[in-house]
Every structure is written in structure tokens, then in C-alpha cells.
């Protein structure tokens, strides 16, 4: 084994590296190595792990990589590699981890990749892949993680993802150009824990199926033009811990069944068109750490039940139509780091109980307190805004 990760090495990979045919592990990641990958690495036929990540390598992924038949892990991420994935990588029958993210690679992803029947993780984030979802990946049922976010893929997601990749635990397809509707059977995958589909062009109305996945903990759908209303959660407790549904053009109210998000820690509904008062049923959502409901059209008083959110670190409530006084019960939230109240119709003053939280963890506190005679006085706010008209 040669392990040279994180040593601030410069220059290029020496040709002499090929003189160790019995070498099993070569680690040269997180350095400043430039140039291209030398042909002599093709002589390392016993190599099981090759780490060249986070360097300044240029050129293409060499075709001789296909000769390294013992290779189980190949990390080429965060370089300046270009061109396509060589078809010869399909000969790496022992490969279970392929990481090529953060390069300038382009389509097509070759059909030969489908021969990698032991591949468990395919990490190709932040490249320049175009076209439809790669069909070759649908022929690798061993895959547990597929990362294709931050590319230029388009079209609809195939309905066959769930049936072809039954072992998926982590699927990230955000920041592409997918349209239509996410396949509903994705939410029936028994092991899927993370699903990122944010920042695409999905337009169908959300279905209650998004809450029903048996293992899904982290669902991010934000920044898509879905439209419609926030789906009813139903009567079955969801296992979701993170739910990001901001910037979806949602209208209507928050359904009372929202309290069946029994394990929710982070709930983002900001920058929609949601309205009405917050349902009292939310009072049981005491696992909440971060609640972002700012930039909507919510009305009524700030709920007293916010005082039950003992795990809350951030409450972003600004740019709504909340009215009345600010409840002193917010002062019970000793873990609170951020509380934004500005651009509402609140009156009176920010209670001393809240100001006292600044001696604990509170570092962001905003209100409409910028004028001489503010509607909401605040002597301890970190930022004051003008009262909205």
C-alpha cells in the first residue's frame, strides 16, 4: 500500500508508479497533483483501490483503467477530467464504488457500465451529463446509491427505477431538468432513506404518497413548479425527519394531519402561497428543530404551542400576516438560535423572556422595529426592519 492522501503534493504522477505490479492500494487524494493519469498505472494489475480524488488532473479517464480487473473502488472525483466515461470501465467486474463527481465529464454514460453487477455506489454529481436518465444504471440491481445531481439531464424519470433498483437507499437527482411527475413507486422502495429531487421542472400535483415510504427519512422536493395544495398526511405516522417543500407554488392551508409527521426535525414550507392559521394539531410536533414557514400568507396569532417546541433551534416566521402580540412562551426555547418575526402585523413588544435567550444561543432575532414608534418594539433584536404597509 502507498498512502499519500492530504500531503500537499504537487507536480504530476510519476511514471515509475507502474513499477509496483503487486501494489493493492494507491492513495494520492487531496493534493495538488496535475497533468494526466499516466499509462503506467495500467501495470498495477493487483490494485483494489485507487484514490486520485481532489487534485488538478486533466485529460480523459484512460481506457487502460479497464485492465485493472481487481479494482473494487475508483475515486477520481474533484479533478478537471473531461470527455466521456470509457466503455472499458465495464470490464471492472469487481468494482463496487465509482466516484467521478466534480469533473467535466459528458454524455453518454456507456451501456457497458451495466456489466458492473457488483457496483453499489455511482457518484457522478456535478458534471455535464445530458439527455435522459442513464438506462445502463437500471441494469445494476446491486446499486444502493445513485448521485446524478447538478447535471443537465432531462425528460421524465423512468417508472422502472423502483423495480430495477430495489436496493436503493440514496437517490439524488436534484438540479437537473426533469419534468412531469416523480414515479409514485419510488416511495414504495423498502430501503430508500434519502431522496433529493429538488430544483428540477416537475409540474404534477403532489400526492399523499410522498409521506408513505417505509424508510424515507430525508425528502427534498423544493424549487419545483408543482403547484396544488399541501397533501394530507393521513392517519399513518410518517418516518420522515427532513421534509423540504419550499418554493413549490403551493396554495391552501396546512392540513391538521401534519402532526402525523411524528419524527420530523426539519420542516421547510417557505416561499409558497400557503394561508390560514397554523393548526393546533402542530402542537404535538415536539421533535421539530427547524421550522421555516416564512414568505407565505399565514394569518392569526403566533401560536402558544410554539412553546412546546423544546428542541427548536430556528423558527423562520417572517413575511406572513401574523397579528397580535408575541407569546412569552417562545422564551422557553433555550436551544433557539434564530427567530425571525419581521414583515408581519405583530404589535406590542418582543417579550423580555425572548430577549433573555440571547444569553444562551439566540444570535438572530428580527422584528419590525426600525421606526421611531414601531408597531412591535424590540430592544434586543439583532436586526430591525421597517413596518410593512
mmCIF file of C-alpha atoms in Angstrom, residues 194-337:
data_model
loop_
_atom_site.group_PDB
_atom_site.id
_atom_site.type_symbol
_atom_site.label_atom_id
_atom_site.label_comp_id
_atom_site.label_asym_id
_atom_site.label_seq_id
_atom_site.Cartn_x
_atom_site.Cartn_y
_atom_site.Cartn_z
ATOM 1 C CA UNK A 194 -32.732 9.759 1.090
ATOM 2 C CA UNK A 195 -34.470 11.193 -1.984
ATOM 3 C CA UNK A 196 -33.424 14.533 -3.500
ATOM 4 C CA UNK A 197 -35.457 15.696 -6.490
ATOM 5 C CA UNK A 198 -35.253 19.430 -5.843
ATOM 6 C CA UNK A 199 -34.521 22.128 -8.417
ATOM 7 C CA UNK A 200 -36.000 20.414 -11.452
ATOM 8 C CA UNK A 201 -39.096 21.184 -13.552
ATOM 9 C CA UNK A 202 -41.677 18.797 -12.061
ATOM 10 C CA UNK A 203 -45.222 20.109 -12.507
ATOM 11 C CA UNK A 204 -47.697 17.494 -11.250
ATOM 12 C CA UNK A 205 -49.661 17.983 -8.036
ATOM 13 C CA UNK A 206 -48.100 16.338 -5.010
ATOM 14 C CA UNK A 207 -49.726 13.142 -3.747
ATOM 15 C CA UNK A 208 -50.017 11.861 -0.152
ATOM 16 C CA UNK A 209 -47.759 9.011 -1.286
ATOM 17 C CA UNK A 210 -44.744 11.225 -0.505
ATOM 18 C CA UNK A 211 -45.284 10.543 3.218
ATOM 19 C CA UNK A 212 -45.726 6.789 2.991
ATOM 20 C CA UNK A 213 -42.262 5.421 2.229
ATOM 21 C CA UNK A 214 -41.338 2.823 4.874
ATOM 22 C CA UNK A 215 -37.730 4.005 5.361
ATOM 23 C CA UNK A 216 -37.557 7.507 3.848
ATOM 24 C CA UNK A 217 -36.027 9.968 6.336
ATOM 25 C CA UNK A 218 -34.904 12.844 4.106
ATOM 26 C CA UNK A 219 -37.129 14.087 1.248
ATOM 27 C CA UNK A 220 -36.208 17.242 -0.651
ATOM 28 C CA UNK A 221 -38.538 18.387 -3.416
ATOM 29 C CA UNK A 222 -38.047 22.153 -3.152
ATOM 30 C CA UNK A 223 -37.767 24.585 -6.051
ATOM 31 C CA UNK A 224 -40.085 22.814 -8.496
ATOM 32 C CA UNK A 225 -43.270 24.277 -10.029
ATOM 33 C CA UNK A 226 -45.527 21.530 -8.630
ATOM 34 C CA UNK A 227 -48.424 23.811 -7.671
ATOM 35 C CA UNK A 228 -51.557 22.478 -5.981
ATOM 36 C CA UNK A 229 -52.004 22.051 -2.249
ATOM 37 C CA UNK A 230 -50.018 20.520 0.575
ATOM 38 C CA UNK A 231 -51.121 16.858 0.623
ATOM 39 C CA UNK A 232 -52.914 15.378 3.613
ATOM 40 C CA UNK A 233 -50.525 13.213 5.633
ATOM 41 C CA UNK A 234 -53.213 10.675 6.525
ATOM 42 C CA UNK A 235 -53.552 8.647 9.695
ATOM 43 C CA UNK A 236 -50.373 6.576 9.472
ATOM 44 C CA UNK A 237 -47.296 8.009 11.185
ATOM 45 C CA UNK A 238 -44.561 9.003 8.756
ATOM 46 C CA UNK A 239 -40.887 8.268 9.443
ATOM 47 C CA UNK A 240 -39.729 11.440 7.690
ATOM 48 C CA UNK A 241 -37.198 13.513 9.621
ATOM 49 C CA UNK A 242 -36.388 16.126 6.968
ATOM 50 C CA UNK A 243 -39.052 17.457 4.583
ATOM 51 C CA UNK A 244 -38.253 20.348 2.263
ATOM 52 C CA UNK A 245 -41.256 21.559 0.273
ATOM 53 C CA UNK A 246 -40.316 25.212 -0.175
ATOM 54 C CA UNK A 247 -40.766 27.112 -3.436
ATOM 55 C CA UNK A 248 -43.341 24.716 -4.890
ATOM 56 C CA UNK A 249 -46.122 27.266 -5.599
ATOM 57 C CA UNK A 250 -48.336 25.526 -3.032
ATOM 58 C CA UNK A 251 -51.669 27.084 -2.053
ATOM 59 C CA UNK A 252 -54.306 26.334 0.594
ATOM 60 C CA UNK A 253 -53.730 25.568 4.262
ATOM 61 C CA UNK A 254 -51.598 23.226 6.348
ATOM 62 C CA UNK A 255 -53.711 20.099 6.972
ATOM 63 C CA UNK A 256 -54.288 19.092 10.629
ATOM 64 C CA UNK A 257 -52.818 15.682 9.796
ATOM 65 C CA UNK A 258 -49.401 17.336 9.596
ATOM 66 C CA UNK A 259 -48.929 16.115 13.175
ATOM 67 C CA UNK A 260 -48.512 12.571 11.832
ATOM 68 C CA UNK A 261 -45.006 13.590 10.865
ATOM 69 C CA UNK A 262 -44.098 12.061 14.213
ATOM 70 C CA UNK A 263 -40.317 12.162 13.752
ATOM 71 C CA UNK A 264 -39.963 15.410 11.832
ATOM 72 C CA UNK A 265 -36.935 17.514 12.746
ATOM 73 C CA UNK A 266 -36.693 19.927 9.829
ATOM 74 C CA UNK A 267 -39.803 21.184 8.008
ATOM 75 C CA UNK A 268 -39.434 23.747 5.211
ATOM 76 C CA UNK A 269 -42.565 25.267 3.659
ATOM 77 C CA UNK A 270 -41.173 28.707 2.912
ATOM 78 C CA UNK A 271 -41.862 30.797 -0.197
ATOM 79 C CA UNK A 272 -45.193 29.271 -1.111
ATOM 80 C CA UNK A 273 -48.710 30.733 -1.095
ATOM 81 C CA UNK A 274 -49.984 28.888 1.964
ATOM 82 C CA UNK A 275 -52.584 30.692 4.067
ATOM 83 C CA UNK A 276 -54.861 30.397 7.096
ATOM 84 C CA UNK A 277 -53.851 29.874 10.702
ATOM 85 C CA UNK A 278 -51.479 27.185 11.887
ATOM 86 C CA UNK A 279 -53.473 24.119 13.003
ATOM 87 C CA UNK A 280 -53.427 23.331 16.723
ATOM 88 C CA UNK A 281 -52.503 19.751 15.860
ATOM 89 C CA UNK A 282 -48.978 21.024 15.208
ATOM 90 C CA UNK A 283 -48.595 21.339 18.979
ATOM 91 C CA UNK A 284 -47.598 17.660 19.206
ATOM 92 C CA UNK A 285 -44.708 18.063 16.744
ATOM 93 C CA UNK A 286 -42.181 18.424 19.554
ATOM 94 C CA UNK A 287 -39.337 16.809 17.618
ATOM 95 C CA UNK A 288 -39.086 19.960 15.464
ATOM 96 C CA UNK A 289 -35.635 21.512 15.335
ATOM 97 C CA UNK A 290 -36.020 23.791 12.324
ATOM 98 C CA UNK A 291 -39.325 25.247 11.096
ATOM 99 C CA UNK A 292 -39.323 27.502 8.049
ATOM 100 C CA UNK A 293 -42.754 28.837 7.112
ATOM 101 C CA UNK A 294 -41.693 32.339 6.131
ATOM 102 C CA UNK A 295 -42.842 34.113 2.980
ATOM 103 C CA UNK A 296 -46.365 32.739 2.879
ATOM 104 C CA UNK A 297 -49.774 34.185 3.755
ATOM 105 C CA UNK A 298 -50.392 32.745 7.208
ATOM 106 C CA UNK A 299 -52.719 34.688 9.483
ATOM 107 C CA UNK A 300 -53.829 34.725 13.116
ATOM 108 C CA UNK A 301 -51.797 34.962 16.295
ATOM 109 C CA UNK A 302 -48.444 33.308 16.834
ATOM 110 C CA UNK A 303 -49.485 30.016 18.450
ATOM 111 C CA UNK A 304 -48.878 29.470 22.141
ATOM 112 C CA UNK A 305 -47.913 25.893 21.263
ATOM 113 C CA UNK A 306 -44.604 27.113 19.854
ATOM 114 C CA UNK A 307 -43.565 26.979 23.487
ATOM 115 C CA UNK A 308 -43.752 23.177 23.323
ATOM 116 C CA UNK A 309 -41.048 23.016 20.631
ATOM 117 C CA UNK A 310 -38.266 22.479 23.157
ATOM 118 C CA UNK A 311 -35.863 21.136 20.516
ATOM 119 C CA UNK A 312 -36.268 24.125 18.202
ATOM 120 C CA UNK A 313 -33.093 25.844 17.036
ATOM 121 C CA UNK A 314 -34.682 28.002 14.324
ATOM 122 C CA UNK A 315 -38.148 29.426 13.700
ATOM 123 C CA UNK A 316 -38.412 31.438 10.497
ATOM 124 C CA UNK A 317 -41.807 33.145 10.623
ATOM 125 C CA UNK A 318 -41.204 36.397 8.733
ATOM 126 C CA UNK A 319 -43.140 37.777 5.761
ATOM 127 C CA UNK A 320 -46.586 36.499 6.691
ATOM 128 C CA UNK A 321 -49.711 38.149 8.133
ATOM 129 C CA UNK A 322 -49.409 37.058 11.748
ATOM 130 C CA UNK A 323 -51.029 39.566 14.103
ATOM 131 C CA UNK A 324 -51.446 40.272 17.799
ATOM 132 C CA UNK A 325 -48.710 40.141 20.400
ATOM 133 C CA UNK A 326 -45.707 37.838 20.591
ATOM 134 C CA UNK A 327 -46.233 34.983 23.034
ATOM 135 C CA UNK A 328 -43.888 34.858 26.011
ATOM 136 C CA UNK A 329 -43.796 31.068 25.679
ATOM 137 C CA UNK A 330 -41.193 31.422 22.955
ATOM 138 C CA UNK A 331 -38.859 32.311 25.800
ATOM 139 C CA UNK A 332 -38.930 28.667 26.888
ATOM 140 C CA UNK A 333 -36.976 27.590 23.821
ATOM 141 C CA UNK A 334 -33.497 27.542 25.298
ATOM 142 C CA UNK A 335 -31.928 25.938 22.204
ATOM 143 C CA UNK A 336 -33.220 28.666 19.887
ATOM 144 C CA UNK A 337 -30.592 30.238 17.633
#
